[in-house]
Amino acid sequence: QVQLVESGGGVVQVGDSLTLSCAASGRSVSIYALGWFRQAPGREREWVAAVNWNGGSTYYARSVKGRFTISRDTAKNTVSLIMNSLKPEDTAVYYCAADRNGGGVPGLDSAYDYWGQGTQVIVSS
């Protein structure tokens, strides 16, 4: 089993930056694809970004491309999400997820086997 714990959420102003981190434990996720999702109040969970097993390929939702950066640190068993130029519509609970097969569609939540509990991000205007 893999446990995922997110951190780094908080309340920021429009235009600010914030970095989320997700630490995996239980086993190495070095061969897993990793992703970030978010869920705003009253809305369905949506995919944000994903990175393949070796960090060589990254994928982004159109709404965050150019503003967010996903990266992984295999040695530390972590994945991060650097969020720049934050907007009020980025307000959500952010979840990290792990795909143990590494071959699923990056943006499809059913491809992921493990999920964290989430960390709240509030972008205040």
PDB file of C-alpha atoms in Angstrom:
ATOM      1  CA  GLN A   1       0.000   0.000   0.000  1.00  0.00           C
ATOM      2  CA  VAL A   2       1.021   3.555  -0.667  1.00  0.00           C
ATOM      3  CA  GLN A   3       0.095   6.470   1.534  1.00  0.00           C
ATOM      4  CA  LEU A   4       0.130   9.968   0.068  1.00  0.00           C
ATOM      5  CA  VAL A   5       0.179  13.099   2.190  1.00  0.00           C
ATOM      6  CA  GLU A   6      -0.151  16.555   0.696  1.00  0.00           C
ATOM      7  CA  SER A   7       1.126  19.754   2.266  1.00  0.00           C
ATOM      8  CA  GLY A   8       1.679  23.375   1.397  1.00  0.00           C
ATOM      9  CA  GLY A   9      -1.855  24.629   1.000  1.00  0.00           C
ATOM     10  CA  GLY A  10      -2.994  27.933   2.397  1.00  0.00           C
ATOM     11  CA  VAL A  11      -4.590  31.288   1.738  1.00  0.00           C
ATOM     12  CA  VAL A  12      -2.876  33.517  -0.819  1.00  0.00           C
ATOM     13  CA  GLN A  13      -3.660  36.612  -2.852  1.00  0.00           C
ATOM     14  CA  VAL A  14      -4.389  36.794  -6.554  1.00  0.00           C
ATOM     15  CA  GLY A  15      -1.127  36.645  -8.472  1.00  0.00           C
ATOM     16  CA  ASP A  16       0.789  34.945  -5.682  1.00  0.00           C
ATOM     17  CA  SER A  17       2.666  31.678  -5.918  1.00  0.00           C
ATOM     18  CA  LEU A  18       2.359  28.543  -3.847  1.00  0.00           C
ATOM     19  CA  THR A  19       4.084  25.188  -3.883  1.00  0.00           C
ATOM     20  CA  LEU A  20       2.288  22.008  -2.935  1.00  0.00           C
ATOM     21  CA  SER A  21       4.142  18.873  -1.977  1.00  0.00           C
ATOM     22  CA  CYS A  22       3.059  15.275  -1.747  1.00  0.00           C
ATOM     23  CA  ALA A  23       5.070  12.713   0.170  1.00  0.00           C
ATOM     24  CA  ALA A  24       4.617   9.040  -0.510  1.00  0.00           C
ATOM     25  CA  SER A  25       5.251   6.325   2.040  1.00  0.00           C
ATOM     26  CA  GLY A  26       4.740   2.623   2.269  1.00  0.00           C
ATOM     27  CA  ARG A  27       6.704   1.857  -0.838  1.00  0.00           C
ATOM     28  CA  SER A  28       8.672   3.627  -3.503  1.00  0.00           C
ATOM     29  CA  VAL A  29       6.639   5.338  -6.195  1.00  0.00           C
ATOM     30  CA  SER A  30       9.654   5.664  -8.459  1.00  0.00           C
ATOM     31  CA  ILE A  31       7.977   3.718 -11.259  1.00  0.00           C
ATOM     32  CA  TYR A  32       4.521   5.179 -10.736  1.00  0.00           C
ATOM     33  CA  ALA A  33       2.989   8.003 -12.699  1.00  0.00           C
ATOM     34  CA  LEU A  34       1.929  10.793 -10.376  1.00  0.00           C
ATOM     35  CA  GLY A  35      -0.724  13.414 -10.735  1.00  0.00           C
ATOM     36  CA  TRP A  36      -2.501  16.330  -9.122  1.00  0.00           C
ATOM     37  CA  PHE A  37      -6.242  16.877  -9.116  1.00  0.00           C
ATOM     38  CA  ARG A  38      -8.416  19.509  -7.505  1.00  0.00           C
ATOM     39  CA  GLN A  39     -11.992  19.912  -6.422  1.00  0.00           C
ATOM     40  CA  ALA A  40     -13.661  23.252  -5.908  1.00  0.00           C
ATOM     41  CA  PRO A  41     -16.798  23.621  -3.766  1.00  0.00           C
ATOM     42  CA  GLY A  42     -19.844  22.400  -5.619  1.00  0.00           C
ATOM     43  CA  ARG A  43     -17.819  21.124  -8.557  1.00  0.00           C
ATOM     44  CA  GLU A  44     -16.519  17.778  -9.702  1.00  0.00           C
ATOM     45  CA  ARG A  45     -12.925  16.813  -9.206  1.00  0.00           C
ATOM     46  CA  GLU A  46     -10.766  17.842 -12.136  1.00  0.00           C
ATOM     47  CA  TRP A  47      -7.334  16.855 -13.263  1.00  0.00           C
ATOM     48  CA  VAL A  48      -4.578  19.475 -13.002  1.00  0.00           C
ATOM     49  CA  ALA A  49      -1.229  17.951 -13.956  1.00  0.00           C
ATOM     50  CA  ALA A  50       0.657  14.680 -14.239  1.00  0.00           C
ATOM     51  CA  VAL A  51       4.201  13.421 -14.590  1.00  0.00           C
ATOM     52  CA  ASN A  52       5.350  10.077 -15.924  1.00  0.00           C
ATOM     53  CA  TRP A  53       7.468   7.604 -14.002  1.00  0.00           C
ATOM     54  CA  ASN A  54      10.864   9.112 -14.801  1.00  0.00           C
ATOM     55  CA  GLY A  55       9.850  12.750 -14.893  1.00  0.00           C
ATOM     56  CA  GLY A  56      10.552  12.923 -18.587  1.00  0.00           C
ATOM     57  CA  SER A  57       7.022  13.781 -19.600  1.00  0.00           C
ATOM     58  CA  THR A  58       4.640  16.214 -17.993  1.00  0.00           C
ATOM     59  CA  TYR A  59       1.029  16.995 -18.786  1.00  0.00           C
ATOM     60  CA  TYR A  60      -1.178  19.909 -17.854  1.00  0.00           C
ATOM     61  CA  ALA A  61      -4.794  20.883 -17.983  1.00  0.00           C
ATOM     62  CA  ARG A  62      -5.391  23.812 -20.272  1.00  0.00           C
ATOM     63  CA  SER A  63      -6.523  25.965 -17.364  1.00  0.00           C
ATOM     64  CA  VAL A  64      -3.134  25.770 -15.632  1.00  0.00           C
ATOM     65  CA  LYS A  65      -0.675  25.314 -18.478  1.00  0.00           C
ATOM     66  CA  GLY A  66       2.014  27.943 -18.348  1.00  0.00           C
ATOM     67  CA  ARG A  67       1.277  28.772 -14.711  1.00  0.00           C
ATOM     68  CA  PHE A  68       1.745  25.445 -12.900  1.00  0.00           C
ATOM     69  CA  THR A  69       4.739  23.110 -12.927  1.00  0.00           C
ATOM     70  CA  ILE A  70       4.750  19.524 -11.743  1.00  0.00           C
ATOM     71  CA  SER A  71       7.968  17.821 -10.754  1.00  0.00           C
ATOM     72  CA  ARG A  72       9.028  14.709  -8.897  1.00  0.00           C
ATOM     73  CA  ASP A  73      11.947  13.803  -6.715  1.00  0.00           C
ATOM     74  CA  THR A  74      12.477  10.085  -6.950  1.00  0.00           C
ATOM     75  CA  ALA A  75      15.059  10.000  -4.175  1.00  0.00           C
ATOM     76  CA  LYS A  76      12.666  11.695  -1.763  1.00  0.00           C
ATOM     77  CA  ASN A  77       9.578   9.875  -3.016  1.00  0.00           C
ATOM     78  CA  THR A  78       7.769  13.165  -3.521  1.00  0.00           C
ATOM     79  CA  VAL A  79       5.916  15.113  -6.163  1.00  0.00           C
ATOM     80  CA  SER A  80       5.441  18.863  -6.148  1.00  0.00           C
ATOM     81  CA  LEU A  81       3.158  21.338  -7.827  1.00  0.00           C
ATOM     82  CA  ILE A  82       4.508  24.850  -8.243  1.00  0.00           C
ATOM     83  CA  MET A  83       1.627  27.233  -8.798  1.00  0.00           C
ATOM     84  CA  ASN A  84       2.271  30.737 -10.126  1.00  0.00           C
ATOM     85  CA  SER A  85      -0.027  33.608 -11.021  1.00  0.00           C
ATOM     86  CA  LEU A  86      -2.806  32.168  -8.923  1.00  0.00           C
ATOM     87  CA  LYS A  87      -6.383  33.113  -9.709  1.00  0.00           C
ATOM     88  CA  PRO A  88      -9.566  32.915  -7.632  1.00  0.00           C
ATOM     89  CA  GLU A  89     -10.695  30.011  -9.804  1.00  0.00           C
ATOM     90  CA  ASP A  90      -7.705  28.013  -8.581  1.00  0.00           C
ATOM     91  CA  THR A  91      -9.367  27.834  -5.174  1.00  0.00           C
ATOM     92  CA  ALA A  92      -9.927  24.156  -4.401  1.00  0.00           C
ATOM     93  CA  VAL A  93      -8.802  21.185  -2.398  1.00  0.00           C
ATOM     94  CA  TYR A  94      -5.789  19.731  -4.173  1.00  0.00           C
ATOM     95  CA  TYR A  95      -5.114  16.008  -4.201  1.00  0.00           C
ATOM     96  CA  CYS A  96      -2.109  14.045  -5.333  1.00  0.00           C
ATOM     97  CA  ALA A  97      -2.534  10.614  -6.819  1.00  0.00           C
ATOM     98  CA  ALA A  98      -0.361   7.702  -7.910  1.00  0.00           C
ATOM     99  CA  ASP A  99      -0.818   5.358 -10.856  1.00  0.00           C
ATOM    100  CA  ARG A 100       1.076   2.165 -10.046  1.00  0.00           C
ATOM    101  CA  ASN A 101       0.954   0.925 -13.626  1.00  0.00           C
ATOM    102  CA  GLY A 102       2.168   4.185 -15.007  1.00  0.00           C
ATOM    103  CA  GLY A 103       0.402   3.659 -18.264  1.00  0.00           C
ATOM    104  CA  GLY A 104      -2.993   5.155 -17.683  1.00  0.00           C
ATOM    105  CA  VAL A 105      -4.332   8.291 -19.308  1.00  0.00           C
ATOM    106  CA  PRO A 106      -2.788  11.110 -17.261  1.00  0.00           C
ATOM    107  CA  GLY A 107      -5.987  13.091 -16.937  1.00  0.00           C
ATOM    108  CA  LEU A 108      -8.296  10.216 -16.092  1.00  0.00           C
ATOM    109  CA  ASP A 109      -8.870   9.816 -12.367  1.00  0.00           C
ATOM    110  CA  SER A 110      -9.765   6.157 -12.766  1.00  0.00           C
ATOM    111  CA  ALA A 111      -6.163   5.545 -13.850  1.00  0.00           C
ATOM    112  CA  TYR A 112      -4.912   6.308 -10.352  1.00  0.00           C
ATOM    113  CA  ASP A 113      -4.757   3.758  -7.587  1.00  0.00           C
ATOM    114  CA  TYR A 114      -3.775   5.817  -4.552  1.00  0.00           C
ATOM    115  CA  TRP A 115      -4.975   9.200  -3.355  1.00  0.00           C
ATOM    116  CA  GLY A 116      -4.020  11.643  -0.674  1.00  0.00           C
ATOM    117  CA  GLN A 117      -6.423  13.390   1.681  1.00  0.00           C
ATOM    118  CA  GLY A 118      -5.999  16.767   0.042  1.00  0.00           C
ATOM    119  CA  THR A 119      -4.754  20.213   0.963  1.00  0.00           C
ATOM    120  CA  GLN A 120      -6.844  23.380   0.733  1.00  0.00           C
ATOM    121  CA  VAL A 121      -5.810  26.283  -1.458  1.00  0.00           C
ATOM    122  CA  ILE A 122      -7.724  29.540  -1.236  1.00  0.00           C
ATOM    123  CA  VAL A 123      -6.918  32.393  -3.591  1.00  0.00           C
ATOM    124  CA  SER A 124      -8.353  35.589  -2.258  1.00  0.00           C
ATOM    125  CA  SER A 125      -9.109  38.625  -4.373  1.00  0.00           C
TER     126      SER A 125
END
